């Protein structure tokens, strides 16, 4: 009887998922209390309300020309400024992403189990070292890398690119290593069985099977790096964030929305592109 | 096989010609290579300037002096001195900042998840048709097109929420609300609400249709289907996404403080402004610690729900 009970326990009314949901709600309530929040703080003061209404009104009529009375002589038309800022945002993102790929792919290979299979045990210490390095790279946000580089080197655009590339290389390496481990192994094993060396089997058998996944994921990360590059502008680099912050402090909210819409449009295009790429590569 | 050896080259060439080709993939590859090359040679990325003498001096001072804990610069290196210094900083700022950062991300992701659950049915193209799960052409006719428009509008709204970086949202909210924790909570909740809403919508669109169809045949309304079928059936997936996004939230909550909200970033920014780079690096290291804590919580929670 006891044994039957143990095996055929009726499903508990709550269950693990229910318990998880309850824990989330409780943690949120605790956070509310710990942060000392009140709903009253959500009502902006007089100045804040003014900003809020003007800002959100600007969403419906983004600026097509500069706002404000004084425009520095010799400035290009507003929409050209927007396009140039967008172009620089993409330039930073592309440079950072290419750097991240150059480092992320070999690190991903070294972090994967697929690479170290059938190699002497002790060489695995290198795998552990690589995985630790990747985790550290990833756990410092790109903006914090940027702040550190600003302190150590001053304002330099290459340093900004490296700041994005460091955590992105870590993330790419982590996900790449997982994808390499999940890639179908039969081709590589077939090559091994007809006498290919491990390196050859890896390069010609395993890697090609994983490439579609790797490429699709790398493109998705490019989307993310565009947003990161835009935000770096808040620190003085000439990307979208710089212009956004400048227009916002000058109270030119309609200009802010033009920059935001430029970013949103880029996101939409890249997302559609990414989806089309994924359909052709992965499905 | 060996007799065919003379032809191998030709055979390989023929195989190569017959391989599947996609103009779309080829164009994408060309665009990527061309634009990346342009990016590096546009003059925008000042690789050379990084190695100018003044910058290198800067770097040397930073590494050999600035980041050495302040009391150790005169006394010389001592473990006790370093521990005292770090302990003092932890008491004054460290613990408080770490906890605030964690609580901000917890509340933000909970709000984002709640929002995504509410918006999820509206983002599901298979539920929002003339006659969900029963018709093949549920988006035909005036009514069908109206339903389709509703889904597209919801999906566009979600893109709008997530395409604006949380940092930009926080920048705007800071001006409106002043420096309360709400600024970071709202910014993270809005951005992640957009992401989770889309992921949850995709999840319920990809559910097995048959149980949903039978519910509909028994006369269940869209709301009833959402509550008794979409939610429980999609929940495992949704919880996975939820905890993945929680990891990102912890990272971003740290950084939003740079704007002036009381999280770790605030103290990092303050230390930078005062050029106390030793303190700055210790606080960045605390950021690493809470990111690792967040990843660990997320990993444990995902393992726990997966076994359910």
XYZ file of C-alpha atoms in Angstrom:
591
model
C 0.000 0.000 0.000
C 2.654 2.427 1.065
C 4.606 1.674 -2.064
C 1.599 2.253 -4.277
C 1.018 5.543 -2.560
C 4.583 6.555 -3.244
C 4.309 5.835 -6.925
C 0.856 7.123 -7.670
C 0.789 10.344 -5.727
C -2.102 12.477 -6.959
C -0.944 15.722 -8.566
C -0.635 18.321 -5.841
C -3.105 21.166 -6.223
C -0.265 23.666 -6.326
C 2.574 21.953 -8.174
C 6.031 23.273 -8.857
C 4.961 25.819 -11.441
C 2.241 27.175 -9.205
C 4.778 27.445 -6.392
C 7.156 29.282 -8.733
C 4.439 31.764 -9.695
C 3.574 32.376 -6.023
C 7.254 32.882 -5.192
C 7.573 35.440 -7.971
C 4.558 37.378 -6.673
C 5.898 37.242 -3.109
C 9.374 38.352 -4.216
C 7.854 41.268 -6.116
C 5.883 42.323 -3.034
C 9.050 42.073 -0.949
C 10.915 44.172 -3.519
C 8.177 46.794 -3.404
C 8.537 46.988 0.365
C 12.363 46.920 0.361
C 12.608 49.679 -2.227
C 10.155 51.725 -0.168
C 7.991 52.442 -3.193
C 4.573 54.044 -3.254
C 2.144 54.651 -6.069
C 2.197 58.341 -5.179
C 5.768 58.506 -6.496
C 4.439 57.558 -9.903
C 2.512 60.817 -10.183
C 4.952 63.355 -11.576
C 5.239 66.765 -9.928
C 4.195 69.901 -11.777
C 7.460 70.160 -13.712
C 7.532 66.448 -14.419
C 3.928 66.455 -15.646
C 4.764 69.277 -18.041
C 7.716 67.293 -19.410
C 5.625 64.125 -19.635
C 2.774 65.716 -21.566
C 5.096 67.547 -23.964
C 7.282 64.491 -24.439
C 4.469 62.069 -25.208
C 2.710 64.650 -27.389
C 5.909 64.740 -29.424
C 5.459 61.054 -30.278
C 2.698 61.954 -32.705
C 4.628 64.671 -34.489
C 8.323 63.794 -34.708
C 10.472 66.685 -35.933
C 11.488 66.908 -39.578
C 13.555 70.068 -39.110
C 15.498 71.415 -36.115
C 13.404 72.690 -33.234
C 14.336 75.907 -31.471
C 15.160 79.369 -32.789
C 18.917 79.246 -32.995
C 20.582 76.747 -35.257
C 24.377 76.775 -35.404
C 25.402 78.147 -38.824
C 26.628 75.507 -41.223
C 24.727 72.611 -39.623
C 23.385 70.053 -42.083
C 19.607 69.618 -42.427
C 18.060 67.833 -39.449
C 17.200 64.628 -41.274
C 20.798 64.397 -42.529
C 21.998 64.687 -38.923
C 19.658 61.844 -37.978
C 20.874 59.640 -40.810
C 24.535 60.361 -40.034
C 23.973 59.511 -36.357
C 22.204 56.300 -37.374
C 25.066 55.473 -39.751
C 27.635 55.951 -36.987
C 25.551 53.794 -34.661
C 25.630 51.009 -37.257
C 29.365 51.520 -37.844
C 30.122 51.104 -34.122
C 27.861 48.063 -33.941
C 29.391 46.395 -37.017
C 32.954 47.012 -35.842
C 32.171 45.706 -32.362
C 30.344 42.682 -33.698
C 33.165 41.724 -36.091
C 35.668 41.985 -33.246
C 33.387 39.950 -30.988
C 33.097 37.252 -33.668
C 36.860 37.049 -34.199
C 37.349 36.330 -30.502
C 34.036 34.658 -29.745
C 34.291 31.847 -32.286
C 37.661 30.401 -31.172
C 36.698 30.883 -27.509
C 33.409 29.122 -28.210
C 35.250 26.198 -29.787
C 37.628 25.985 -26.823
C 34.722 26.119 -24.359
C 32.728 23.345 -26.067
C 32.750 19.704 -25.036
C 32.789 18.715 -28.717
C 36.323 20.051 -29.128
C 37.779 18.326 -26.056
C 36.111 14.954 -26.573
C 38.745 12.203 -27.043
C 41.583 14.407 -25.871
C 43.718 13.742 -22.776
C 41.956 14.494 -19.495
C 44.382 17.110 -18.239
C 43.839 19.360 -21.260
C 40.356 19.995 -19.882
C 41.801 22.481 -17.405
C 42.148 24.798 -20.372
C 38.450 24.372 -21.112
C 37.586 25.305 -17.538
C 39.881 28.340 -17.739
C 38.247 29.489 -20.982
C 34.759 29.035 -19.555
C 35.673 31.083 -16.482
C 37.119 33.830 -18.658
C 33.982 33.912 -20.779
C 31.779 34.169 -17.688
C 33.827 37.108 -16.363
C 33.707 38.902 -19.723
C 29.963 38.474 -19.843
C 29.253 39.551 -16.316
C 30.573 43.088 -16.803
C 28.041 45.077 -18.811
C 29.287 46.886 -21.947
C 28.529 50.268 -20.375
C 30.645 49.389 -17.344
C 33.495 48.347 -19.639
C 33.011 51.709 -21.342
C 33.186 53.530 -17.996
C 36.376 51.668 -17.065
C 37.959 52.477 -20.443
C 36.905 56.113 -20.120
C 38.719 56.265 -16.808
C 41.806 54.438 -18.067
C 42.110 55.874 -21.575
C 39.824 58.845 -21.982
C 37.315 59.235 -24.817
C 38.387 57.027 -27.727
C 36.074 55.397 -30.237
C 38.122 52.213 -30.532
C 37.879 51.785 -26.759
C 34.087 52.072 -27.116
C 34.094 49.367 -29.769
C 36.173 47.115 -27.507
C 33.792 47.843 -24.615
C 30.905 46.397 -26.641
C 32.998 43.607 -28.146
C 34.205 42.193 -24.793
C 30.872 41.098 -23.271
C 29.491 40.240 -26.714
C 32.437 37.938 -27.424
C 31.708 36.250 -24.085
C 28.038 35.751 -24.902
C 28.801 34.527 -28.433
C 31.384 32.092 -27.060
C 28.977 30.703 -24.480
C 26.105 30.207 -26.929
C 28.401 28.981 -29.721
C 29.867 26.332 -27.436
C 26.363 25.110 -26.549
C 25.376 25.011 -30.219
C 28.520 23.093 -31.157
C 27.704 20.539 -28.461
C 24.145 20.181 -29.721
C 25.093 19.887 -33.400
C 24.524 16.415 -34.916
C 27.686 14.355 -34.490
C 27.164 11.627 -37.078
C 29.088 13.312 -39.909
C 32.129 13.884 -37.728
C 31.981 10.307 -36.462
C 31.740 8.957 -39.999
C 34.819 10.976 -40.968
C 36.662 9.697 -37.885
C 35.812 6.103 -38.764
C 37.409 6.443 -42.204
C 40.583 7.822 -40.669
C 40.189 11.585 -40.419
C 42.173 13.212 -37.656
C 40.182 14.872 -34.818
C 40.852 18.364 -36.172
C 39.718 17.363 -39.675
C 36.598 15.683 -38.318
C 35.808 18.805 -36.309
C 36.389 21.245 -39.161
C 34.692 19.274 -41.947
C 32.214 17.154 -40.003
C 30.961 19.034 -36.979
C 31.473 22.748 -37.635
C 29.519 22.860 -40.943
C 26.528 21.239 -39.215
C 26.504 24.010 -36.604
C 27.173 26.952 -38.919
C 23.516 27.794 -39.731
C 22.689 28.104 -36.031
C 25.850 30.092 -35.322
C 25.164 32.516 -38.177
C 21.536 33.066 -37.200
C 22.497 33.731 -33.596
C 25.338 36.091 -34.564
C 22.929 38.122 -36.675
C 20.494 38.320 -33.780
C 23.296 39.624 -31.556
C 24.036 42.275 -34.165
C 20.532 43.592 -33.555
C 21.374 43.861 -29.856
C 24.704 45.533 -30.537
C 22.933 48.290 -32.484
C 20.991 49.163 -29.340
C 24.156 48.987 -27.210
C 25.993 51.226 -29.645
C 23.119 53.728 -29.597
C 23.190 53.835 -25.796
C 26.979 54.380 -25.724
C 26.173 57.799 -27.175
C 24.967 58.856 -23.713
C 28.653 58.775 -22.735
C 29.742 61.205 -25.434
C 30.316 58.946 -28.421
C 28.732 60.270 -31.656
C 25.964 57.624 -31.910
C 22.193 58.081 -31.593
C 22.255 58.282 -27.798
C 24.395 61.415 -27.904
C 21.886 63.301 -30.059
C 18.996 61.895 -28.085
C 20.377 63.165 -24.793
C 21.284 66.530 -26.311
C 17.834 67.101 -27.809
C 16.183 65.957 -24.589
C 18.168 68.373 -22.404
C 17.369 71.172 -24.855
C 13.672 70.252 -24.391
C 13.386 69.474 -28.114
C 11.149 66.452 -27.574
C 9.977 66.193 -31.170
C 13.619 65.778 -32.234
C 14.009 63.069 -29.581
C 11.150 61.151 -31.182
C 12.706 61.388 -34.628
C 15.845 59.747 -33.251
C 13.768 57.141 -31.436
C 11.765 56.351 -34.566
C 15.003 56.010 -36.545
C 16.156 53.435 -33.977
C 12.788 51.642 -33.988
C 12.739 51.494 -37.798
C 16.238 50.023 -37.788
C 15.138 47.427 -35.234
C 12.110 46.478 -37.331
C 14.190 46.092 -40.504
C 16.892 44.071 -38.738
C 14.315 41.881 -37.014
C 12.574 41.097 -40.297
C 15.938 40.419 -41.933
C 16.966 38.216 -39.041
C 13.694 36.246 -39.249
C 14.111 35.730 -43.006
C 17.699 34.591 -42.445
C 16.636 32.165 -39.724
C 13.913 30.683 -41.943
C 16.443 29.963 -44.680
C 19.270 28.814 -42.422
C 17.687 26.899 -39.587
C 14.230 25.689 -40.610
C 35.388 3.170 -56.673
C 39.052 3.393 -57.504
C 38.405 3.170 -61.216
C 36.217 6.236 -60.904
C 39.201 8.084 -59.433
C 40.006 9.841 -62.665
C 36.620 11.479 -62.584
C 36.642 12.599 -58.961
C 37.628 16.154 -59.717
C 34.843 16.542 -62.247
C 32.380 14.881 -59.889
C 33.297 17.181 -57.037
C 32.946 20.159 -59.329
C 29.533 18.928 -60.449
C 28.438 18.416 -56.850
C 29.651 21.893 -56.046
C 27.658 23.381 -58.908
C 24.560 21.494 -57.789
C 24.725 22.695 -54.175
C 21.708 24.646 -52.940
C 22.208 28.350 -53.491
C 20.265 31.220 -52.057
C 20.585 34.715 -53.528
C 19.223 36.087 -50.266
C 21.976 34.501 -48.171
C 24.617 35.542 -50.660
C 23.421 39.159 -50.661
C 23.312 39.172 -46.876
C 26.891 37.906 -46.696
C 28.107 40.521 -49.181
C 26.307 43.351 -47.347
C 27.775 42.241 -44.009
C 31.348 41.946 -45.292
C 31.144 45.239 -47.200
C 29.658 47.188 -44.315
C 32.091 45.764 -41.767
C 35.022 46.707 -44.005
C 33.570 50.180 -44.390
C 33.109 50.441 -40.612
C 36.785 49.764 -39.897
C 38.108 52.023 -42.661
C 35.617 54.884 -42.318
C 37.963 56.708 -39.930
C 35.251 56.616 -37.294
C 37.078 53.987 -35.216
C 40.335 55.572 -34.062
C 42.445 52.470 -33.607
C 45.774 54.315 -33.917
C 44.843 57.111 -31.539
C 44.470 54.614 -28.724
C 48.209 54.045 -28.683
C 49.317 57.653 -28.523
C 51.786 58.456 -25.774
C 49.407 60.535 -23.628
C 46.809 57.796 -23.525
C 49.426 55.213 -22.644
C 50.673 57.385 -19.789
C 47.075 57.670 -18.664
C 46.739 53.912 -18.764
C 49.960 53.390 -16.848
C 48.897 55.761 -14.083
C 45.492 54.085 -13.984
C 46.915 50.608 -13.601
C 49.850 51.309 -11.281
C 48.329 53.984 -9.045
C 44.650 54.823 -9.471
C 43.234 51.364 -8.987
C 45.385 50.498 -5.980
C 43.178 50.799 -2.860
C 43.696 54.273 -1.459
C 45.150 53.435 2.003
C 47.690 51.082 0.397
C 49.240 53.708 -1.854
C 51.331 55.135 0.989
C 51.513 52.209 3.431
C 52.535 49.703 0.811
C 50.621 46.538 0.099
C 49.008 44.815 3.045
C 46.149 42.361 3.148
C 44.740 43.783 6.375
C 44.657 47.301 4.967
C 42.887 46.135 1.831
C 40.306 44.200 3.844
C 39.601 47.194 6.095
C 39.227 49.438 3.088
C 36.909 47.048 1.258
C 34.895 46.390 4.434
C 34.364 50.092 4.983
C 33.174 50.584 1.434
C 30.822 47.606 1.709
C 29.286 48.978 4.925
C 28.815 52.455 3.481
C 27.602 51.626 -0.024
C 28.188 48.062 -1.154
C 25.461 46.025 0.571
C 22.825 48.706 0.149
C 23.588 49.112 -3.562
C 23.668 45.370 -4.253
C 20.333 44.772 -2.550
C 18.694 47.730 -4.273
C 19.904 46.459 -7.646
C 18.515 42.975 -7.002
C 15.135 44.265 -5.784
C 14.816 46.599 -8.763
C 15.341 43.730 -11.180
C 12.954 41.422 -9.298
C 10.109 43.939 -9.291
C 10.759 44.967 -12.885
C 10.719 41.441 -14.285
C 7.593 40.568 -12.260
C 5.781 43.593 -13.711
C 7.022 42.753 -17.201
C 5.813 39.156 -16.823
C 2.388 40.263 -15.580
C 2.039 42.680 -18.482
C 3.100 40.007 -20.968
C 0.519 37.552 -19.591
C -2.251 40.095 -20.090
C -1.163 41.072 -23.597
C -0.327 37.511 -24.702
C -3.777 36.510 -26.082
C -3.931 39.702 -28.137
C -0.547 38.922 -29.696
C -1.619 35.396 -30.693
C -2.551 35.262 -34.356
C -4.186 31.852 -33.961
C -6.565 32.909 -31.166
C -7.503 36.279 -32.605
C -9.400 35.201 -35.721
C -13.062 35.072 -36.711
C -13.416 31.589 -35.260
C -10.248 30.487 -33.446
C -8.843 27.019 -34.200
C -11.873 25.987 -36.280
C -11.462 27.928 -39.517
C -8.652 27.608 -41.978
C -9.158 31.135 -43.314
C -9.967 32.963 -40.100
C -8.527 36.257 -41.339
C -10.731 36.569 -44.421
C -13.572 39.028 -44.789
C -14.078 42.304 -42.962
C -14.282 40.676 -39.540
C -11.272 38.468 -40.174
C -9.219 41.415 -41.294
C -10.247 43.384 -38.208
C -8.956 40.553 -36.000
C -5.734 40.428 -37.997
C -5.311 44.183 -37.604
C -5.709 43.814 -33.834
C -2.884 41.265 -33.708
C -0.630 43.365 -35.921
C -1.289 46.486 -33.837
C -0.440 44.591 -30.643
C 2.723 43.194 -32.192
C 3.763 46.648 -33.399
C 3.127 48.090 -29.949
C 5.402 45.419 -28.489
C 8.155 46.225 -31.010
C 7.801 49.865 -30.015
C 8.254 49.005 -26.334
C 11.333 46.844 -26.827
C 13.100 48.745 -29.616
C 13.677 51.722 -27.316
C 16.593 50.774 -25.037
C 15.864 50.656 -21.311
C 18.565 53.270 -20.829
C 16.631 55.758 -22.984
C 13.371 55.009 -21.154
C 15.131 55.577 -17.824
C 16.623 58.839 -19.076
C 13.119 60.097 -19.901
C 11.467 58.837 -16.695
C 14.195 60.401 -14.589
C 13.220 63.836 -15.895
C 9.550 63.148 -15.203
C 9.613 61.396 -11.832
C 12.861 62.510 -10.226
C 15.354 60.058 -8.745
C 13.111 57.299 -7.359
C 13.627 53.582 -7.892
C 10.514 53.627 -10.107
C 12.632 55.117 -12.891
C 14.716 51.957 -13.193
C 11.809 49.611 -12.427
C 9.562 51.158 -15.097
C 12.302 51.374 -17.719
C 13.212 47.706 -17.266
C 9.568 46.604 -17.024
C 8.574 48.382 -20.247
C 11.486 47.124 -22.339
C 11.196 43.561 -21.026
C 7.396 43.668 -21.224
C 7.837 44.220 -24.956
C 10.232 41.290 -25.221
C 8.259 38.870 -23.034
C 4.959 39.857 -24.679
C 6.321 38.848 -28.051
C 7.883 35.614 -26.748
C 4.696 34.633 -24.869
C 2.614 35.426 -27.951
C 4.865 33.185 -30.058
C 4.664 30.460 -27.406
C 0.859 30.257 -27.424
C 0.772 30.479 -31.215
C 2.981 27.393 -31.381
C 0.900 25.297 -28.966
C -0.720 22.101 -30.149
C -4.000 23.066 -31.779
C -6.158 19.999 -31.080
C -6.954 20.524 -27.376
C -7.659 24.194 -28.079
C -9.940 23.268 -30.965
C -11.957 20.880 -28.823
C -12.378 23.550 -26.162
C -13.690 25.918 -28.788
C -16.052 23.290 -30.124
C -17.459 22.922 -26.630
C -18.260 26.614 -26.770
C -15.397 28.152 -24.765
C -14.888 31.877 -25.257
C -11.506 33.335 -26.173
C -11.027 34.470 -22.620
C -11.839 31.044 -21.227
C -9.449 29.387 -23.670
C -6.689 31.796 -22.622
C -7.216 31.118 -18.932
C -7.673 27.355 -18.869
C -5.586 26.253 -21.860
C -3.100 28.810 -23.213
C -1.770 29.792 -19.788
C -1.196 26.326 -18.277
C 0.003 24.762 -21.525
C 2.414 27.586 -22.297
C 3.596 28.092 -18.733
C 6.755 25.914 -18.806
C 8.113 27.797 -21.816
C 7.047 31.148 -20.409
C 8.839 30.522 -17.118
C 12.035 29.681 -19.017
C 11.861 32.958 -20.923
C 10.957 34.797 -17.731
C 14.086 33.669 -15.921
C 16.332 34.228 -18.955
C 15.128 37.819 -19.062
C 15.611 38.115 -15.291
C 19.357 37.555 -15.838
C 19.437 40.446 -18.302
C 17.407 42.584 -15.915
C 20.029 42.200 -13.183
C 22.743 43.321 -15.614
C 20.751 46.318 -16.807
C 19.573 47.321 -13.320
C 23.229 47.713 -12.322
C 23.891 49.973 -15.270
C 20.756 52.146 -15.021
C 22.224 53.546 -11.813
C 24.767 55.427 -13.945
C 21.886 57.834 -14.664
C 21.300 58.619 -10.991
C 18.926 55.933 -9.729
C 20.118 54.331 -6.495
C 21.536 51.046 -7.788
C 25.150 49.911 -8.069
C 25.706 52.062 -11.138
C 24.983 55.211 -9.161
C 27.888 54.589 -6.806
C 30.109 53.563 -9.719
C 29.324 56.826 -11.475
C 29.938 58.776 -8.276
C 33.307 57.138 -7.698
C 34.235 57.872 -11.309
C 33.234 61.518 -11.010
C 35.427 61.899 -7.931
C 38.179 59.913 -9.675
C 38.232 57.330 -6.878
C 39.016 54.598 -9.371
C 39.957 52.078 -6.687
C 36.429 52.286 -5.278
C 34.996 52.247 -8.775
C 36.638 48.936 -9.626
C 35.538 47.337 -6.351
C 31.956 48.371 -7.115
C 32.228 46.973 -10.660
C 33.416 43.715 -9.067
C 30.303 43.761 -6.852
C 28.333 44.096 -10.086
C 29.983 40.892 -11.303
C 28.963 39.194 -8.058
C 25.286 40.096 -8.336
C 25.202 39.162 -12.022
C 26.549 35.752 -11.043
C 23.943 35.547 -8.252
C 21.225 36.425 -10.772
C 22.458 33.781 -13.223
C 22.545 31.218 -10.423
C 18.996 32.020 -9.253
C 17.788 31.841 -12.836
C 19.599 28.542 -13.461
C 18.207 26.979 -10.293
C 14.691 28.225 -11.019
C 14.801 26.914 -14.589
C 16.033 23.504 -13.420
C 13.311 23.426 -10.744
C 10.450 24.244 -13.121
C 11.740 21.936 -15.830
C 11.430 18.970 -13.465
C 7.797 19.847 -12.715
